[in-house]
Amino acid sequence: EGEAEEEELELTVTGLDGVVCTVLAEPSWTVKRLKRAVQAAVQIHPADQVLVVGTALLRNCQVLGEIPLARPAEVTLLKKCFSAAFEGDAPDMQKVSEYAADVHEHLFEQEAASVVRAGHIDGQAEINGRMRAILVDWIVEVHGAFRLRPGTLYLSVSIIDRYLSLRAVLRKELQLLGVTAMFIATKFEEIYPPDAKEFSHITAYTYTPRDITGMECRILAALDFRVSVPTPAHFLDRLKRANGCDAVHGGLAEYCLDLAIVDVRAASRPPSLLVSASLLLSNDVLGKQPRWPAAMVHHTQYLEAELHDCVQELRALLEAAPGAPLQAVRRKHQIAASMAPRRQ
């Protein structure tokens, strides 16, 4: 006999005013597919839906069959217009406002590709977390020296960590890995990327252009040419705007985020989680109330409780930063603060 077909899930979708609709779903459906079914029943766009089971927020990439659901199951639909922060985007063609919500959702679905396993550096014979931190601190310095875009920094660090999770690296080649990761990242992020000679110069000619292009081939082969993945830069701007950040508030969140990427633990956390925790910590430091409003739950797809552990790690890094031996991030943000317009 063939295997029994998976039993359909009967999901009762309720709102604040009672039952909204009933959906018959397959266990193989993702939450995103469920939202489309709800849209077909009640004409609420998936981007405007927040689905909750008990106290757990459902994320688009989750599979219904892997979620502990009662039979029959009840799902709570929270609907609210959280788009006020983006109402001015329509005239700016580069913000593609008609697709922005879908692009944002797609980033959440794809970001797992940028996350490495926890302890990914433990398998290295000659490299440890301290050495990685020194490398990333230097990368922050180089990034500032070349005046590169924020996305270049985050993609560089992502390439470093993904390569370290796949290949053994000699201690004498660690800086070569770092400078080559940035060489690759600039090709994706910059309009006028520095060439291999300029990157050779920044290492005081420790590595030749040929060394850099040779390492580039090794990195691309190890990554199977999957270079561009979601990084914190893809989430940061939209979530800062959703949070209502001004220049000072946004600068504090970016400072927390940059401190995080120097720490090896950040490599195993989704970029959206790091950005969300940085914003929540900045809200707390600046006394914003509520600390984590409903709009941020909607846009980040994280409840405040889910961010707690990461926020505590960031808080410890923030408090330790003045006396930490690695100071590139502090110097970077002190320079940025000195160039920013003063509050009246």
Coordinates of C-alpha atoms in Angstrom, one line a residue:
E1 CA 0.0 0.0 0.0
G2 CA 1.1 3.6 -0.7
E3 CA 1.8 5.9 2.1
A4 CA -1.3 7.6 3.5
E5 CA -1.8 11.1 2.3
E6 CA -1.0 13.8 4.8
E7 CA -4.2 15.0 6.6
E8 CA -5.4 18.5 5.8
L9 CA -5.2 21.0 8.6
E10 CA -8.4 22.9 9.4
L11 CA -7.3 26.3 10.6
T12 CA -9.7 28.8 12.1
V13 CA -8.4 32.3 11.6
T14 CA -9.7 34.7 14.3
G15 CA -9.4 38.4 14.6
L16 CA -10.2 40.8 17.5
D17 CA -13.8 40.7 16.5
G18 CA -14.2 36.9 16.2
V19 CA -13.8 34.4 13.4
V20 CA -12.4 35.8 10.2
C21 CA -12.3 32.7 8.0
T22 CA -11.5 29.0 7.9
V23 CA -8.7 27.6 5.8
L24 CA -8.1 24.0 4.8
A25 CA -4.3 23.8 4.5
E26 CA -1.7 21.2 3.6
P27 CA 0.9 20.4 6.2
S28 CA 3.6 21.1 3.6
W29 CA 2.4 24.7 3.2
T30 CA 4.6 27.5 4.5
V31 CA 3.1 30.3 6.5
K32 CA 3.5 32.6 3.5
R33 CA 1.3 30.2 1.5
L34 CA -1.3 30.3 4.4
K35 CA -1.3 34.1 4.2
R36 CA -2.1 33.9 0.5
A37 CA -5.1 31.7 1.4
V38 CA -6.2 34.2 4.0
Q39 CA -5.8 37.0 1.4
A40 CA -8.1 35.1 -1.0
A41 CA -10.7 34.8 1.7
V42 CA -10.7 38.3 3.2
Q43 CA -8.6 40.5 0.8
I44 CA -5.9 41.3 3.3
H45 CA -2.5 41.5 1.7
P46 CA 0.1 39.1 3.2
A47 CA 2.4 42.0 4.0
D48 CA -0.3 43.4 6.3
Q49 CA -0.9 40.1 8.1
V50 CA 0.6 39.1 11.4
L51 CA -0.3 35.5 12.3
V52 CA 0.0 34.2 15.9
V53 CA -0.5 30.8 17.5
G54 CA -0.7 31.1 21.2
T55 CA 2.1 33.6 22.0
A56 CA 4.3 32.5 19.1
L57 CA 4.6 34.7 16.0
L58 CA 4.5 32.7 12.8
R59 CA 7.2 33.5 10.2
N60 CA 6.7 33.2 6.5
C61 CA 9.4 30.5 6.0
Q62 CA 7.9 28.1 8.7
V63 CA 6.2 25.0 7.4
L64 CA 2.8 24.3 9.0
G65 CA 3.5 20.6 9.5
E66 CA 6.5 21.5 11.7
I67 CA 4.6 23.9 13.9
P68 CA 2.9 22.3 17.0
L69 CA -0.8 23.0 16.2
A70 CA -3.9 21.7 18.0
R71 CA -6.5 19.9 15.9
P72 CA -8.5 21.8 14.8
A73 CA -6.1 24.7 15.1
E74 CA -6.8 28.4 15.8
V75 CA -4.7 31.1 14.4
T76 CA -5.0 34.7 15.4
L77 CA -4.8 37.3 12.7
L78 CA -3.6 40.8 13.7
K79 CA -4.0 43.4 11.0
K80 CA -2.9 46.9 11.1
C81 CA -1.5 49.4 8.7
F82 CA 2.2 49.9 9.5
S83 CA 3.1 51.6 6.3
A84 CA 3.1 55.2 7.5
A85 CA 6.9 55.3 7.6
F86 CA 7.1 54.5 3.9
E87 CA 4.3 56.7 2.5
G88 CA 6.8 59.1 1.0
D89 CA 8.6 56.4 -1.0
A90 CA 6.3 56.4 -4.1
P91 CA 7.9 59.4 -5.9
D92 CA 11.4 57.9 -5.5
M93 CA 11.7 55.3 -8.2
Q94 CA 14.8 53.7 -6.6
K95 CA 12.8 52.7 -3.6
V96 CA 10.4 50.7 -5.8
S97 CA 7.7 51.2 -3.3
E98 CA 5.2 48.9 -5.0
Y99 CA 7.6 46.0 -4.5
A100 CA 9.3 47.0 -1.3
A101 CA 7.2 44.9 1.1
D102 CA 7.7 41.8 -1.1
V103 CA 11.4 42.4 -1.4
H104 CA 11.5 42.8 2.4
E105 CA 9.7 39.4 2.9
H106 CA 12.0 37.7 0.4
L107 CA 15.1 38.8 2.4
F108 CA 13.7 37.1 5.5
E109 CA 13.2 33.9 3.5
Q110 CA 16.7 34.0 2.0
E111 CA 18.8 35.2 5.0
A112 CA 19.5 31.7 6.3
A113 CA 22.1 31.4 3.5
S114 CA 24.2 34.0 5.3
V115 CA 24.2 32.3 8.7
V116 CA 27.0 29.9 9.7
R117 CA 26.7 27.3 12.4
A118 CA 27.5 28.3 15.9
G119 CA 31.2 27.5 16.7
H120 CA 32.1 27.5 13.1
I121 CA 35.6 28.6 13.9
D122 CA 36.3 25.9 16.4
G123 CA 37.3 23.5 13.7
Q124 CA 40.2 25.7 12.6
A125 CA 43.6 24.5 13.7
E126 CA 45.4 27.8 13.6
I127 CA 42.6 30.4 13.9
N128 CA 40.4 31.3 16.9
G129 CA 37.7 33.8 17.7
R130 CA 40.2 36.3 19.0
M131 CA 42.1 36.3 15.7
R132 CA 38.9 36.7 13.8
A133 CA 37.9 39.7 15.9
I134 CA 41.3 41.3 15.2
L135 CA 40.8 40.7 11.5
V136 CA 37.3 42.2 11.5
D137 CA 38.5 45.2 13.5
W138 CA 41.1 45.8 10.8
I139 CA 38.5 45.3 8.1
V140 CA 36.5 48.2 9.7
E141 CA 39.6 50.4 9.5
V142 CA 40.2 49.5 5.8
H143 CA 36.5 50.1 5.1
G144 CA 36.8 53.6 6.5
A145 CA 40.1 54.3 4.7
F146 CA 38.5 53.5 1.4
R147 CA 35.2 55.3 2.3
L148 CA 33.1 52.4 1.2
R149 CA 29.4 51.8 1.5
P150 CA 28.0 50.1 4.6
G151 CA 26.9 47.1 2.7
T152 CA 30.5 46.4 1.7
L153 CA 31.5 46.0 5.3
Y154 CA 28.7 43.5 6.2
L155 CA 29.2 41.5 3.0
S156 CA 32.9 41.3 3.6
V157 CA 32.4 39.9 7.1
S158 CA 29.8 37.4 5.8
I159 CA 32.2 36.1 3.1
I160 CA 35.0 35.7 5.8
D161 CA 32.7 33.7 8.1
R162 CA 31.2 31.5 5.4
Y163 CA 34.7 30.7 4.1
L164 CA 36.0 29.9 7.6
S165 CA 33.1 27.5 8.0
L166 CA 34.0 25.6 4.9
R167 CA 37.8 25.6 4.6
A168 CA 40.8 25.5 6.9
V169 CA 42.8 28.7 6.9
L170 CA 46.5 29.1 7.9
R171 CA 47.3 31.9 10.3
K172 CA 49.6 33.5 7.8
E173 CA 46.7 33.7 5.3
L174 CA 44.0 35.1 7.6
Q175 CA 44.7 38.8 6.6
L176 CA 44.8 37.7 2.9
L177 CA 41.3 36.1 3.4
G178 CA 40.0 39.4 4.9
V179 CA 41.4 41.7 2.3
T180 CA 40.2 39.4 -0.5
A181 CA 36.7 39.2 1.0
M182 CA 36.5 42.9 0.8
F183 CA 37.9 42.9 -2.7
I184 CA 35.1 40.6 -3.7
A185 CA 32.5 42.6 -1.7
T186 CA 33.4 45.9 -3.4
K187 CA 32.6 44.4 -6.8
F188 CA 29.0 43.8 -5.6
E189 CA 28.5 46.9 -3.6
E190 CA 30.6 49.8 -5.0
I191 CA 30.3 51.8 -8.2
Y192 CA 34.0 52.3 -8.4
P193 CA 35.6 49.4 -6.5
P194 CA 39.3 49.6 -5.6
D195 CA 41.5 47.3 -7.6
A196 CA 43.8 44.5 -6.4
K197 CA 46.8 46.8 -6.4
E198 CA 45.1 49.2 -4.0
F199 CA 44.2 46.3 -1.7
S200 CA 47.8 45.1 -1.9
H201 CA 49.0 48.5 -0.9
I202 CA 46.6 48.6 2.2
T203 CA 48.4 45.4 3.4
A204 CA 51.7 47.2 3.1
Y205 CA 52.4 44.8 0.2
T206 CA 52.4 41.8 2.5
Y207 CA 50.3 40.2 -0.3
T208 CA 50.7 40.9 -4.0
P209 CA 47.8 41.4 -6.4
R210 CA 48.4 37.9 -7.7
D211 CA 48.0 36.6 -4.1
I212 CA 44.7 38.4 -3.8
T213 CA 43.3 37.2 -7.1
G214 CA 44.4 33.7 -6.3
M215 CA 42.6 33.8 -3.0
E216 CA 39.6 35.2 -4.8
C217 CA 39.4 32.1 -6.9
R218 CA 39.6 29.9 -3.8
I219 CA 36.8 31.8 -2.0
L220 CA 34.5 31.8 -5.0
A221 CA 35.0 28.1 -5.5
A222 CA 34.3 27.3 -1.8
L223 CA 31.2 29.5 -1.8
D224 CA 30.1 27.9 -5.2
F225 CA 29.9 31.6 -6.4
R226 CA 27.0 32.4 -4.0
V227 CA 28.5 35.6 -2.9
S228 CA 25.6 38.0 -2.4
V229 CA 23.4 37.0 0.5
P230 CA 21.2 39.1 2.8
T231 CA 23.3 41.0 5.3
P232 CA 22.4 43.5 8.1
A233 CA 22.6 46.3 5.4
H234 CA 19.6 44.9 3.6
F235 CA 17.4 45.3 6.7
L236 CA 18.9 48.3 8.4
D237 CA 17.5 51.2 6.5
R238 CA 13.9 50.0 6.3
L239 CA 13.8 49.0 10.0
K240 CA 15.4 52.2 11.1
R241 CA 12.6 54.1 9.3
A242 CA 9.9 51.8 10.7
N243 CA 11.3 52.5 14.1
G244 CA 11.2 56.3 13.6
C245 CA 14.9 56.8 14.1
D246 CA 16.5 60.2 13.7
A247 CA 20.2 60.6 12.9
V248 CA 21.3 60.1 16.6
H249 CA 19.0 57.2 17.2
G250 CA 20.0 55.5 14.0
G251 CA 23.7 56.1 14.7
L252 CA 23.4 54.4 18.1
A253 CA 21.7 51.3 16.5
E254 CA 24.5 51.2 13.8
Y255 CA 27.1 51.4 16.5
C256 CA 25.6 48.5 18.4
L257 CA 25.4 46.5 15.2
D258 CA 29.0 47.2 14.2
L259 CA 30.2 46.1 17.7
A260 CA 28.3 42.9 17.2
I261 CA 29.9 41.9 13.9
V262 CA 33.4 42.0 15.6
D263 CA 32.1 39.3 18.0
V264 CA 32.2 35.8 16.5
R265 CA 28.8 35.0 18.0
A266 CA 27.2 37.3 15.5
A267 CA 28.1 35.1 12.6
S268 CA 25.6 32.4 13.7
R269 CA 22.7 34.9 14.1
P270 CA 20.4 35.9 11.3
P271 CA 21.0 39.5 10.0
S272 CA 17.4 40.5 10.7
L273 CA 17.9 39.4 14.4
L274 CA 21.1 41.5 14.8
V275 CA 19.4 44.6 13.3
S276 CA 16.3 44.1 15.4
A277 CA 18.2 43.6 18.6
S278 CA 20.3 46.7 17.9
L279 CA 17.2 48.8 17.4
L280 CA 15.6 47.4 20.5
L281 CA 18.7 48.2 22.5
S282 CA 18.9 51.7 21.1
N283 CA 15.2 52.2 22.0
D284 CA 16.0 51.1 25.6
V285 CA 19.1 53.2 26.0
L286 CA 17.3 56.3 24.7
G287 CA 14.2 55.7 26.8
K288 CA 11.8 55.2 23.9
Q289 CA 8.3 54.0 24.9
P290 CA 7.0 51.5 24.1
R291 CA 10.4 49.9 23.7
W292 CA 9.1 47.5 21.0
P293 CA 5.9 48.7 19.5
A294 CA 3.5 46.6 17.4
A295 CA 4.9 48.1 14.2
M296 CA 8.3 46.8 14.9
V297 CA 6.9 43.3 15.7
H298 CA 5.3 43.5 12.3
H299 CA 8.3 44.7 10.3
T300 CA 11.0 42.6 12.1
Q301 CA 8.9 39.5 12.6
Y302 CA 10.3 39.2 16.2
L303 CA 8.6 39.5 19.5
E304 CA 10.5 41.5 22.2
A305 CA 11.0 38.3 24.2
E306 CA 12.7 36.6 21.2
L307 CA 15.3 39.3 21.1
H308 CA 16.2 39.2 24.8
D309 CA 19.3 37.1 24.6
C310 CA 20.8 38.9 21.7
V311 CA 20.0 42.3 23.3
Q312 CA 21.8 41.2 26.4
E313 CA 24.9 40.2 24.4
L314 CA 24.9 43.6 22.6
R315 CA 24.4 45.5 25.9
A316 CA 27.5 43.8 27.3
L317 CA 29.5 44.7 24.2
L318 CA 28.3 48.3 24.4
E319 CA 29.2 48.6 28.0
A320 CA 32.6 47.0 27.5
A321 CA 33.5 49.0 24.4
P322 CA 35.3 52.0 26.0
G323 CA 37.9 49.7 27.6
A324 CA 38.0 47.1 24.9
P325 CA 41.4 46.5 23.1
L326 CA 39.9 46.7 19.7
Q327 CA 38.7 50.2 19.0
A328 CA 38.1 50.5 15.2
V329 CA 34.3 50.6 15.6
R330 CA 34.5 53.3 18.3
R331 CA 36.8 55.4 16.2
K332 CA 34.6 55.0 13.1
H333 CA 31.5 56.2 15.0
Q334 CA 33.3 59.0 16.8
I335 CA 34.3 60.4 13.4
A336 CA 30.7 60.0 12.1
A337 CA 29.3 61.7 15.2
S338 CA 31.8 64.6 14.9
M339 CA 30.6 65.2 11.2
A340 CA 26.9 65.0 12.0
P341 CA 24.8 68.1 12.4
R342 CA 24.2 69.0 16.1
R343 CA 20.7 68.8 17.6
Q344 CA 19.3 72.2 18.4

